[in-house]
XYZ file of C-alpha atoms in Angstrom:
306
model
C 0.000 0.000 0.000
C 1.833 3.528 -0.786
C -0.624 5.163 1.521
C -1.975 8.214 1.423
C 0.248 11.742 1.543
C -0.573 14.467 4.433
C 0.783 16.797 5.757
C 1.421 17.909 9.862
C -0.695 20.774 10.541
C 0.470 22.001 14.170
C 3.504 23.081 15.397
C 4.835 19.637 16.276
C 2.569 16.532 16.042
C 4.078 13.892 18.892
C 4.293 10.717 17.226
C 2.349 7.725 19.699
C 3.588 4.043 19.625
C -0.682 3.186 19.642
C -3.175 5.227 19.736
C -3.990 4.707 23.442
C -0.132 5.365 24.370
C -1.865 9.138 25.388
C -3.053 9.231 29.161
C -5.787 11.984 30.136
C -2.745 14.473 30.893
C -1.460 14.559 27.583
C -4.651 15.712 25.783
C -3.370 19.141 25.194
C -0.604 17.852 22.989
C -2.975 15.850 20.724
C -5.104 18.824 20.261
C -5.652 20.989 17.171
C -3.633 23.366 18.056
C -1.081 20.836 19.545
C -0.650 23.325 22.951
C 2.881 21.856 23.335
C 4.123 24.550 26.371
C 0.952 23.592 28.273
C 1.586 19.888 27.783
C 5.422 20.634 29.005
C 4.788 22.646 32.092
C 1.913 20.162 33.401
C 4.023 16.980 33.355
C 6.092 15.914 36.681
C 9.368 14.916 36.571
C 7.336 10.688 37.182
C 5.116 12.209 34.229
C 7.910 12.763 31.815
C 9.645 9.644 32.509
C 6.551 7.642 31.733
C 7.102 8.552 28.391
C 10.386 6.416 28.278
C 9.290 3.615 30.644
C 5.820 3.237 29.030
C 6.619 3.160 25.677
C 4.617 6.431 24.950
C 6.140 8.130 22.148
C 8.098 7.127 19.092
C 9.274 10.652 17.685
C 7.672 14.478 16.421
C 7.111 15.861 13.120
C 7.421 19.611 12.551
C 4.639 21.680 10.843
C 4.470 21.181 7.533
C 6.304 18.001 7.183
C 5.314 15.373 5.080
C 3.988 11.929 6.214
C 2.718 8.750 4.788
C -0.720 7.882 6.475
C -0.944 3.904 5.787
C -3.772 3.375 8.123
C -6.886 5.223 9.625
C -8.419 3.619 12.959
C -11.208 5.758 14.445
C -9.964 9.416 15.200
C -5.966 8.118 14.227
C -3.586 7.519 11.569
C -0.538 5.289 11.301
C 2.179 6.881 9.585
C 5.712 7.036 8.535
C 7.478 9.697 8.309
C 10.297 9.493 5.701
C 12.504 12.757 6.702
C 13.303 10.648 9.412
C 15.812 7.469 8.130
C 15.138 4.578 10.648
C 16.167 0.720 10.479
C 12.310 0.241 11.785
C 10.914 0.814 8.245
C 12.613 1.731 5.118
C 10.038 4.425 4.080
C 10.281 6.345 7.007
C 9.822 6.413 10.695
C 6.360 4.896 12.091
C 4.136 5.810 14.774
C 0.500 7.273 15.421
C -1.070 11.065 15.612
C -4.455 12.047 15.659
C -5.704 12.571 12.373
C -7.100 16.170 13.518
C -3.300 17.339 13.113
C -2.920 16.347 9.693
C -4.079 17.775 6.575
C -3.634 16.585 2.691
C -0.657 17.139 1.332
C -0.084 20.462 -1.117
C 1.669 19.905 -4.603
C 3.524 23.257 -4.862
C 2.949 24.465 -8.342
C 5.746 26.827 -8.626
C 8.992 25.860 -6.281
C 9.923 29.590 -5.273
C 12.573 27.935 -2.538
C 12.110 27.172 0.921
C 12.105 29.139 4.121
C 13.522 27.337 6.965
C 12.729 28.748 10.474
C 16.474 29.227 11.986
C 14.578 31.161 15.143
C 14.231 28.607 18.665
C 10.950 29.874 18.159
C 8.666 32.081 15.510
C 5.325 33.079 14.916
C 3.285 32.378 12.271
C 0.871 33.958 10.800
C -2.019 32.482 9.087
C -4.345 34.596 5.972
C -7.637 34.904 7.738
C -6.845 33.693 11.108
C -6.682 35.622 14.271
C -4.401 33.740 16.065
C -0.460 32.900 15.420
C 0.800 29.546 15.220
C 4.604 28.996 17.006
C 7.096 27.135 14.628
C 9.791 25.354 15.603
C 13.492 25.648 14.874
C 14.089 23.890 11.285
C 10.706 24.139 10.247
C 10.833 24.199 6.470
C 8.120 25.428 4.031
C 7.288 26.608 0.543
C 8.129 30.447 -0.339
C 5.783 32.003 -2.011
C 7.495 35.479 -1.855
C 10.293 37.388 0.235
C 9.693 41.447 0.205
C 11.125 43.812 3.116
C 10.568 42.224 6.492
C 7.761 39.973 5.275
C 8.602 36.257 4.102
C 5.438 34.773 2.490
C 4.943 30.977 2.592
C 2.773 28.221 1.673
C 1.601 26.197 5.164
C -1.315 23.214 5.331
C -3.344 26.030 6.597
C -2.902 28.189 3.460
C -0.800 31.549 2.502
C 1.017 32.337 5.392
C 3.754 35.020 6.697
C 6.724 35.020 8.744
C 9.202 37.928 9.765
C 12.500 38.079 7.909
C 14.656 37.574 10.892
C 13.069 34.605 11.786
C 13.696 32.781 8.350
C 16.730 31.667 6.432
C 15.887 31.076 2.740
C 16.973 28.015 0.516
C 18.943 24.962 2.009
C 21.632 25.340 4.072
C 24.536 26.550 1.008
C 28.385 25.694 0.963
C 30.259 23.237 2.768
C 29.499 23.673 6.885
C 31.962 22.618 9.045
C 32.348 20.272 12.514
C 32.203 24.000 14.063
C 28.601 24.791 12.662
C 27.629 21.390 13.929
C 28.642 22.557 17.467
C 27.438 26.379 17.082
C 24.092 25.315 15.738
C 23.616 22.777 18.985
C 25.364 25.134 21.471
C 22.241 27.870 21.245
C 20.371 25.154 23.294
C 22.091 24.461 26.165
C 19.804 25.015 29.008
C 17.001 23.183 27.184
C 15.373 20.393 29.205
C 15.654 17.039 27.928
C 12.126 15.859 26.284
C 12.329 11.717 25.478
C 10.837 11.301 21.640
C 11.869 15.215 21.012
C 12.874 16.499 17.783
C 11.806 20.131 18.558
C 12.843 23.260 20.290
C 10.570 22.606 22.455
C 12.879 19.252 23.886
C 15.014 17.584 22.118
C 16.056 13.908 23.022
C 19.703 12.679 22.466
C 19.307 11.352 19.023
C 16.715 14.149 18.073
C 19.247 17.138 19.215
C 21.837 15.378 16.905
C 19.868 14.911 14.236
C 18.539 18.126 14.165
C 21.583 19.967 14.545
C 23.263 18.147 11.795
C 19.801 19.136 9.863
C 20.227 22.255 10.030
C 23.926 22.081 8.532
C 22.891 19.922 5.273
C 23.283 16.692 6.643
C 20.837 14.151 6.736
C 21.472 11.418 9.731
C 18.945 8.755 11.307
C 16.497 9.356 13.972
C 17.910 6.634 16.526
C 21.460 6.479 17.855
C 22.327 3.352 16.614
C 21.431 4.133 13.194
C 23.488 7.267 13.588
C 26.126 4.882 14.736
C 25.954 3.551 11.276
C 25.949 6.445 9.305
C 28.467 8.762 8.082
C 32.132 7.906 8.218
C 33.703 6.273 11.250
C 36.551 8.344 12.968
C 38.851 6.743 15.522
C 38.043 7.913 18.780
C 42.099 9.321 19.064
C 41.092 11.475 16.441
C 37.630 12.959 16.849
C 36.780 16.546 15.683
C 34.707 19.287 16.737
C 31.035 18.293 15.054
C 31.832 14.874 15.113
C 29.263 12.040 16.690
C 29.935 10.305 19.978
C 28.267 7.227 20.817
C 28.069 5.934 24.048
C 27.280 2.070 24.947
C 25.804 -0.248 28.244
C 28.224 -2.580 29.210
C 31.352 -0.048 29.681
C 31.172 0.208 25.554
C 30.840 -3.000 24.960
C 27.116 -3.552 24.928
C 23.999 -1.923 23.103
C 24.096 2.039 22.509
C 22.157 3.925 24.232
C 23.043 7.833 23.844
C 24.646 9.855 21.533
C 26.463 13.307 21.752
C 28.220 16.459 19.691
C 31.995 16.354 20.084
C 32.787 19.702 21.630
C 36.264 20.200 21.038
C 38.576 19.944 23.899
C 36.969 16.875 25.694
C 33.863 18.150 25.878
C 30.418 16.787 25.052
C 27.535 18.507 23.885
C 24.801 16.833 24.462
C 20.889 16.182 25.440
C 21.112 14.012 28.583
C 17.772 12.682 29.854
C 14.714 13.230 31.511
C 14.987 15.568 34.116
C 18.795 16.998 33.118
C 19.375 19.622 30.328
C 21.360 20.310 27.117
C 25.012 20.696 28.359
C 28.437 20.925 27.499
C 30.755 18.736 29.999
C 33.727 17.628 30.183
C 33.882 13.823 29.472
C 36.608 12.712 31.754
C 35.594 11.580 35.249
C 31.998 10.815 34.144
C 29.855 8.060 33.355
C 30.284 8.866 29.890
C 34.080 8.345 29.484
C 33.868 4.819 30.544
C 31.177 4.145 28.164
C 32.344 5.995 24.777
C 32.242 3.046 21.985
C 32.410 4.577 19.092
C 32.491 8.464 16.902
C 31.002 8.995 13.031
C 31.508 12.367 10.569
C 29.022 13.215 9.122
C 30.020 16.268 7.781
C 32.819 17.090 4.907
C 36.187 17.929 6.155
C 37.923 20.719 3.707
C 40.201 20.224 0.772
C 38.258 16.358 0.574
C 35.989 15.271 -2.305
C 32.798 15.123 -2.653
């Protein structure tokens, strides 16, 4: 079945393992809106690590994105998502959302480019609609136009605008270095960890990495260990700002289980877990160092070939 093409039309639709993963206190999430700050600040620290321990949630998909809905049961869809590379299905990552937060997918007519939100956070505002919707870091979506301070796109809602500052236009262009990797990730430190996050709103470990190499022009998995297969491998004597550290159970030996920006200088950037924040720490003396298995490029060091 190839399923039929939607689009997510919130700010970031939480992707469920089943559609009764949701308990009563996460109805705000799988709203229309999706009311993702009310959803955050009304979860304890037990609530948040339910997510993990329950099986809860799989993954999020940005406004705008594109899914593959290959079933509908009741008031839900099954999807995949395929701007998310996973070893779970080759078409994309799977999970459930409420079919309320999806809407058909838009052929663009006329490509004009893409606007990419490169904000933590910015508002969006929709033709005809009171109220602004918040986008999320990395959000990308069709340009319609770009004049003064006003950046016109195309959104599952219809015509929408954006302010200037908020937006960079077209893909990210030239070759971006180790460095951008690490500047890109280092404007969220102070985050809170948010298991199944691939927004601004929380990122998990694999989510921060993938995003952060997303928003340099590099396309990685979702999970860690499919990150650990990915890009080139680097020995871990010679590991470079931007580069990705893997960390394994079992002192290194057994099943990874986190996954971290090389800092430069023996540091780790990283998204730790539930209850901890983004950080940048020095790897010797901790858990970490003890546990480091492996480190993957996935970026282009100069003067190599394409």
């Amino acid at each position: 079945m190839d399923g039929m093409h939607m689009q997510v039309a919130v700010s970031v639709a939480t992707v469920w393992t089943s559609s009764a993963a949701p308990r009563e206190l996460d109805r705000p999430v799988i709203s229309h809106p999706a009311r993702i700050s009310e959803w955050l600040m009304g979860m304890t620290l037990a609530d948040q690590l339910d997510l993990h321990d329950s099986n809860r949630i799989q993954t999020q998909v940005l406004f705008g994105e594109h899914v593959i809905v290959t079933k509908v049961e009741g008031d839900w869809a099954s999807i995949l998502v395929p701007g998310q590379p996973t070893s779970k299905n080759e078409k994309g990552y799977p999970g459930w959302v409420p079919l309320r937060q999806l809407r058909k997918f838009q052929n663009v007519e006329e490509e004009k480019g893409t606007a990419i939100i490169k904000s933590k956070t910015a508002l969006l505002k929709i033709e005809g609609m009171d109220s602004t919707i918040p986008l999320c870091y990395q959000t990308e979506l069709p340009l319609i136009n770009a004049a003064g301070n006003t950046i016109k796109v195309l959104t599952p809602l219809g015509k929408g605008e954006l302010h200037r500052d908020d937006v960079h236009l077209g893909k990210p262009a030239g070759r971006k270095s180790g460095e951008d990797i690490c500047r890109s990730g280092e404007r969220f430190i102070g985050l809170p960890y948010l298991w199944g996050g691939v927004s601004s709103y929380g990122y998990d470990c694999s989510g921060f990495a993938y995003t952060m190499l997303k928003a340099n022009g590099f396309t990685a998995a979702r999970d860690a260990a499919d990150q650990a297969r990915g890009g080139r491998e680097v020995s871990l004597d010679a590991i470079k700002p931007g580069d990705l550290l893997f960390f394994a159970y079992e002192e290194g030996k057994g099943a990874i289980h986190h996954v971290g920006i090389y800092h430069g200088n023996g540091r780790l950037l990283h998204s730790p877990k539930t209850g901890k924040s983004i950080e940048s720490i020095l790897l010797e003396g901790t858990i970490y160092e003890g546990e480091l298995c492996c480190a993957r490029r996935y970026y282009e060091e100069a003067g190599m070939e394409e």
